[in-house]
mmCIF file of C-alpha atoms and ligand atoms in Angstrom:
data_model
loop_
_atom_site.group_PDB
_atom_site.id
_atom_site.type_symbol
_atom_site.label_atom_id
_atom_site.label_comp_id
_atom_site.label_asym_id
_atom_site.label_seq_id
_atom_site.Cartn_x
_atom_site.Cartn_y
_atom_site.Cartn_z
ATOM 1 C CA MET A 1138 61.829 -24.621 -184.170
ATOM 2 C CA ASN A 1139 59.305 -25.266 -186.929
ATOM 3 C CA SER A 1140 59.042 -24.086 -190.464
ATOM 4 C CA ASP A 1141 56.451 -24.587 -193.159
ATOM 5 C CA ASN A 1142 58.571 -27.436 -194.597
ATOM 6 C CA ASP A 1143 58.462 -29.588 -191.479
ATOM 7 C CA LEU A 1144 56.115 -32.548 -191.427
ATOM 8 C CA GLN A 1145 55.238 -34.006 -188.098
ATOM 9 C CA ILE A 1146 52.758 -36.763 -187.458
ATOM 10 C CA ALA A 1147 51.620 -36.946 -183.877
ATOM 11 C CA GLY A 1148 50.193 -40.101 -182.395
ATOM 12 C CA ASP A 1149 49.829 -43.587 -183.891
ATOM 13 C CA LEU A 1150 50.232 -43.658 -187.663
ATOM 14 C CA LEU A 1151 48.119 -46.824 -187.817
ATOM 15 C CA GLU A 1152 45.205 -44.733 -186.650
ATOM 16 C CA VAL A 1153 45.428 -42.706 -189.851
ATOM 17 C CA PRO A 1154 44.395 -45.419 -192.296
ATOM 18 C CA HIS A 1155 43.939 -43.134 -195.281
ATOM 19 C CA LEU A 1156 47.724 -42.544 -195.200
ATOM 20 C CA LEU A 1157 48.533 -46.240 -195.512
ATOM 21 C CA GLN A 1158 48.760 -48.260 -198.701
ATOM 22 C CA PRO A 1159 46.336 -51.186 -198.734
ATOM 23 C CA PRO A 1160 48.139 -54.546 -198.769
ATOM 24 C CA ARG A 1161 48.421 -55.965 -202.251
ATOM 25 C CA GLU A 1162 46.946 -59.394 -202.902
ATOM 26 C CA HIS A 1163 49.599 -60.162 -205.513
ATOM 27 C CA PRO A 1164 53.251 -59.181 -205.822
ATOM 28 C CA ALA A 1165 54.077 -56.472 -208.322
ATOM 29 C CA THR A 1166 57.729 -55.611 -207.731
ATOM 30 C CA VAL A 1167 60.944 -57.651 -207.720
ATOM 31 C CA ALA A 1168 61.129 -57.241 -203.954
ATOM 32 C CA GLU A 1169 57.556 -58.462 -203.565
ATOM 33 C CA PHE A 1170 58.138 -61.505 -205.792
ATOM 34 C CA ALA A 1171 61.255 -62.331 -203.772
ATOM 35 C CA GLY A 1172 59.206 -61.832 -200.624
ATOM 36 C CA LEU A 1173 56.518 -64.200 -201.871
ATOM 37 C CA ALA A 1174 59.173 -66.841 -202.507
ATOM 38 C CA ARG A 1175 60.621 -66.348 -199.008
ATOM 39 C CA ALA A 1176 57.162 -66.624 -197.460
ATOM 40 C CA ILE A 1177 56.459 -69.880 -199.297
ATOM 41 C CA ALA A 1178 59.930 -71.207 -198.422
ATOM 42 C CA ALA A 1179 59.301 -70.515 -194.751
ATOM 43 C CA ASP A 1180 55.904 -72.239 -194.777
ATOM 44 C CA ARG A 1181 56.808 -75.871 -195.426
ATOM 45 C CA ALA A 1182 53.163 -76.937 -195.051
ATOM 46 C CA GLN A 1183 52.508 -75.285 -198.432
ATOM 47 C CA TRP A 1184 54.910 -77.499 -200.343
ATOM 48 C CA ALA A 1185 56.723 -80.232 -198.408
ATOM 49 C CA ASP A 1186 54.054 -82.905 -198.872
ATOM 50 C CA LEU A 1187 53.765 -82.135 -202.588
ATOM 51 C CA VAL A 1188 57.380 -82.853 -203.471
ATOM 52 C CA ARG A 1189 58.059 -85.975 -205.512
ATOM 53 C CA TYR A 1190 61.376 -87.280 -206.766
ATOM 54 C CA ASP A 1191 61.579 -88.894 -210.165
ATOM 55 C CA ALA A 1192 64.849 -90.397 -211.335
ATOM 56 C CA THR A 1193 63.656 -90.529 -214.940
ATOM 57 C CA THR A 1194 62.658 -86.913 -215.402
ATOM 58 C CA ARG A 1195 62.824 -83.621 -213.575
ATOM 59 C CA TRP A 1196 59.675 -83.288 -211.479
ATOM 60 C CA TYR A 1197 57.701 -80.060 -211.312
ATOM 61 C CA HIS A 1198 54.415 -78.884 -209.891
ATOM 62 C CA ARG A 1199 52.652 -75.565 -210.424
ATOM 63 C CA LEU A 1200 52.090 -74.345 -206.926
ATOM 64 C CA ARG A 1201 50.287 -71.102 -207.581
ATOM 65 C CA THR A 1202 49.305 -68.675 -210.296
ATOM 66 C CA GLY A 1203 48.455 -65.008 -210.161
ATOM 67 C CA PRO A 1204 48.010 -62.123 -212.551
ATOM 68 C CA GLY A 1205 50.889 -62.553 -214.987
ATOM 69 C CA TYR A 1206 52.982 -64.882 -212.842
ATOM 70 C CA GLU A 1207 53.400 -68.558 -211.982
ATOM 71 C CA VAL A 1208 55.028 -70.293 -209.034
ATOM 72 C CA TRP A 1209 56.601 -73.701 -209.640
ATOM 73 C CA LEU A 1210 57.945 -76.302 -207.268
ATOM 74 C CA LEU A 1211 60.754 -78.468 -208.665
ATOM 75 C CA SER A 1212 62.699 -81.436 -207.376
ATOM 76 C CA TRP A 1213 66.157 -82.533 -208.496
ATOM 77 C CA VAL A 1214 67.692 -85.909 -207.785
ATOM 78 C CA PRO A 1215 71.498 -85.976 -207.863
ATOM 79 C CA GLY A 1216 72.753 -85.489 -211.407
ATOM 80 C CA GLN A 1217 69.594 -83.955 -212.797
ATOM 81 C CA GLY A 1218 69.955 -80.615 -214.542
ATOM 82 C CA THR A 1219 68.369 -78.267 -217.014
ATOM 83 C CA GLY A 1220 70.819 -77.940 -219.809
ATOM 84 C CA ARG A 1221 71.910 -74.436 -220.791
ATOM 85 C CA HIS A 1222 68.888 -72.255 -221.480
ATOM 86 C CA ASP A 1223 67.231 -68.889 -221.105
ATOM 87 C CA HIS A 1224 63.649 -68.062 -220.166
ATOM 88 C CA GLY A 1225 62.334 -66.232 -223.191
ATOM 89 C CA ARG A 1226 60.701 -62.981 -222.129
ATOM 90 C CA SER A 1227 60.166 -64.129 -218.551
ATOM 91 C CA SER A 1228 62.053 -62.832 -215.565
ATOM 92 C CA GLY A 1229 62.283 -65.000 -212.517
ATOM 93 C CA VAL A 1230 63.159 -65.628 -208.906
ATOM 94 C CA LEU A 1231 64.920 -68.891 -208.062
ATOM 95 C CA THR A 1232 64.921 -69.959 -204.422
ATOM 96 C CA VAL A 1233 66.440 -73.194 -203.142
ATOM 97 C CA LEU A 1234 64.247 -74.817 -200.508
ATOM 98 C CA GLU A 1235 66.246 -77.951 -199.713
ATOM 99 C CA GLY A 1236 69.618 -79.330 -200.736
ATOM 100 C CA SER A 1237 71.851 -77.354 -203.052
ATOM 101 C CA LEU A 1238 72.019 -76.567 -206.752
ATOM 102 C CA THR A 1239 74.927 -75.432 -208.883
ATOM 103 C CA GLU A 1240 74.322 -72.657 -211.371
ATOM 104 C CA HIS A 1241 76.642 -72.370 -214.353
ATOM 105 C CA THR A 1242 76.818 -69.146 -216.326
ATOM 106 C CA ARG A 1243 79.438 -67.615 -218.585
ATOM 107 C CA ARG A 1244 80.837 -66.001 -215.447
ATOM 108 C CA GLY A 1245 81.477 -69.347 -213.794
ATOM 109 C CA ALA A 1246 79.726 -71.622 -211.335
ATOM 110 C CA ARG A 1247 78.196 -70.972 -207.968
ATOM 111 C CA THR A 1248 76.346 -73.058 -205.450
ATOM 112 C CA LEU A 1249 72.847 -72.048 -204.406
ATOM 113 C CA THR A 1250 71.717 -73.196 -200.979
ATOM 114 C CA PRO A 1251 68.528 -72.701 -198.935
ATOM 115 C CA GLY A 1252 68.028 -69.072 -198.091
ATOM 116 C CA ALA A 1253 69.783 -67.829 -201.210
ATOM 117 C CA GLN A 1254 67.605 -66.156 -203.805
ATOM 118 C CA HIS A 1255 68.508 -65.520 -207.380
ATOM 119 C CA VAL A 1256 66.643 -62.959 -209.487
ATOM 120 C CA PHE A 1257 67.166 -62.930 -213.225
ATOM 121 C CA ALA A 1258 65.994 -60.770 -216.105
ATOM 122 C CA PRO A 1259 64.587 -61.866 -219.462
ATOM 123 C CA GLY A 1260 67.264 -63.390 -221.681
ATOM 124 C CA TYR A 1261 69.459 -64.537 -218.786
ATOM 125 C CA VAL A 1262 71.338 -67.703 -219.791
ATOM 126 C CA HIS A 1263 72.255 -70.353 -217.261
ATOM 127 C CA GLU A 1264 72.357 -74.036 -216.516
ATOM 128 C CA VAL A 1265 71.255 -75.449 -213.184
ATOM 129 C CA VAL A 1266 72.413 -78.859 -211.973
ATOM 130 C CA ASN A 1267 72.136 -80.841 -208.785
ATOM 131 C CA ASP A 1268 75.824 -81.671 -208.368
ATOM 132 C CA ALA A 1269 75.328 -82.820 -204.793
ATOM 133 C CA LEU A 1270 74.724 -86.291 -203.420
ATOM 134 C CA GLU A 1271 71.343 -85.392 -201.909
ATOM 135 C CA PRO A 1272 68.075 -84.469 -203.641
ATOM 136 C CA ALA A 1273 67.208 -80.789 -203.898
ATOM 137 C CA VAL A 1274 63.961 -78.826 -203.988
ATOM 138 C CA SER A 1275 63.572 -75.374 -205.486
ATOM 139 C CA LEU A 1276 60.907 -72.740 -206.009
ATOM 140 C CA HIS A 1277 60.665 -70.743 -209.216
ATOM 141 C CA ILE A 1278 58.537 -67.683 -209.851
ATOM 142 C CA TYR A 1279 58.248 -66.511 -213.445
ATOM 143 C CA TYR A 1280 56.839 -63.202 -214.615
ATOM 144 C CA PRO A 1281 55.261 -63.471 -217.075
ATOM 145 C CA GLY A 1282 54.652 -67.198 -216.873
ATOM 146 C CA LEU A 1283 57.275 -69.241 -218.663
ATOM 147 C CA THR A 1284 56.165 -70.125 -222.181
ATOM 148 C CA GLU A 1285 59.497 -70.928 -223.776
ATOM 149 C CA MET A 1286 62.909 -72.109 -222.659
ATOM 150 C CA PRO A 1287 65.344 -71.865 -225.575
ATOM 151 C CA MET A 1288 68.214 -74.316 -225.207
ATOM 152 C CA TYR A 1289 71.898 -73.682 -225.957
ATOM 153 C CA PRO A 1290 74.922 -75.955 -226.357
ATOM 154 C CA ALA A 1291 76.572 -76.897 -223.081
ATOM 155 C CA ALA A 1292 79.185 -74.352 -222.032
ATOM 156 C CA HIS A 1293 81.203 -76.498 -219.648
ATOM 157 C CA ALA A 1294 82.417 -80.035 -219.281
ATOM 158 C CA GLY A 1295 80.326 -82.328 -217.163
ATOM 159 C CA ALA A 1296 76.979 -80.771 -218.013
ATOM 160 C CA HIS A 1297 74.021 -82.969 -217.196
ATOM 161 C CA ALA A 1298 71.310 -82.066 -219.654
ATOM 162 C CA SER A 1299 67.984 -83.681 -219.005
ATOM 163 C CA PRO A 1300 66.188 -84.689 -222.193
ATOM 164 C CA SER A 1301 62.943 -83.611 -220.577
ATOM 165 C CA CYS A 1302 63.979 -80.055 -219.806
ATOM 166 C CA ALA A 1303 62.408 -78.719 -222.982
ATOM 167 C CA ALA A 1304 59.080 -80.419 -222.328
ATOM 168 C CA ARG A 1305 56.172 -78.134 -221.517
ATOM 169 C CA PRO A 1306 55.579 -76.778 -219.039
ATOM 170 C CA VAL A 1307 59.153 -75.701 -218.865
ATOM 171 C CA THR A 1308 60.732 -74.675 -215.634
ATOM 172 C CA ALA A 1309 64.166 -73.974 -214.274
HETATM 173 FE FE1 FE2 B 1222 66.444 -71.358 -215.672
#
């Protein structure tokens, strides 16, 4: 039984191209930014050979830029951390690629491992530390690109604040 309110599409929808949205070159939604991070994480050829470990300072590399956003690759040797900070007016997606990182917030601590993604809004305060015995690698997407990283006093014992974490460009 049909009525005027029924919509039926017969045949292959892909053969009706004017009904389909064109693929976007750049992400524009939270889900698309998270998807970009997952795609990069899954394609090790894009980043694995770029990673460097530096015991004297947190290492970072700008992997990609797009309209209003930046993608950063970071490495963390054991003990390295950000200090407690926010991200100014930037929102972000944090994705661990290798190893594990511990995130401290006022709600407590949690361990981030490969596959986990963490999305945060502007003004979100946290501290990220490599508490493990192995180096870690992470991917950070900021929208808009990170231009400031205000620092706060440590909120927990055992914080490992890197003196370089406020250097520009700032990432974490
Ligand atoms: Fe951060």
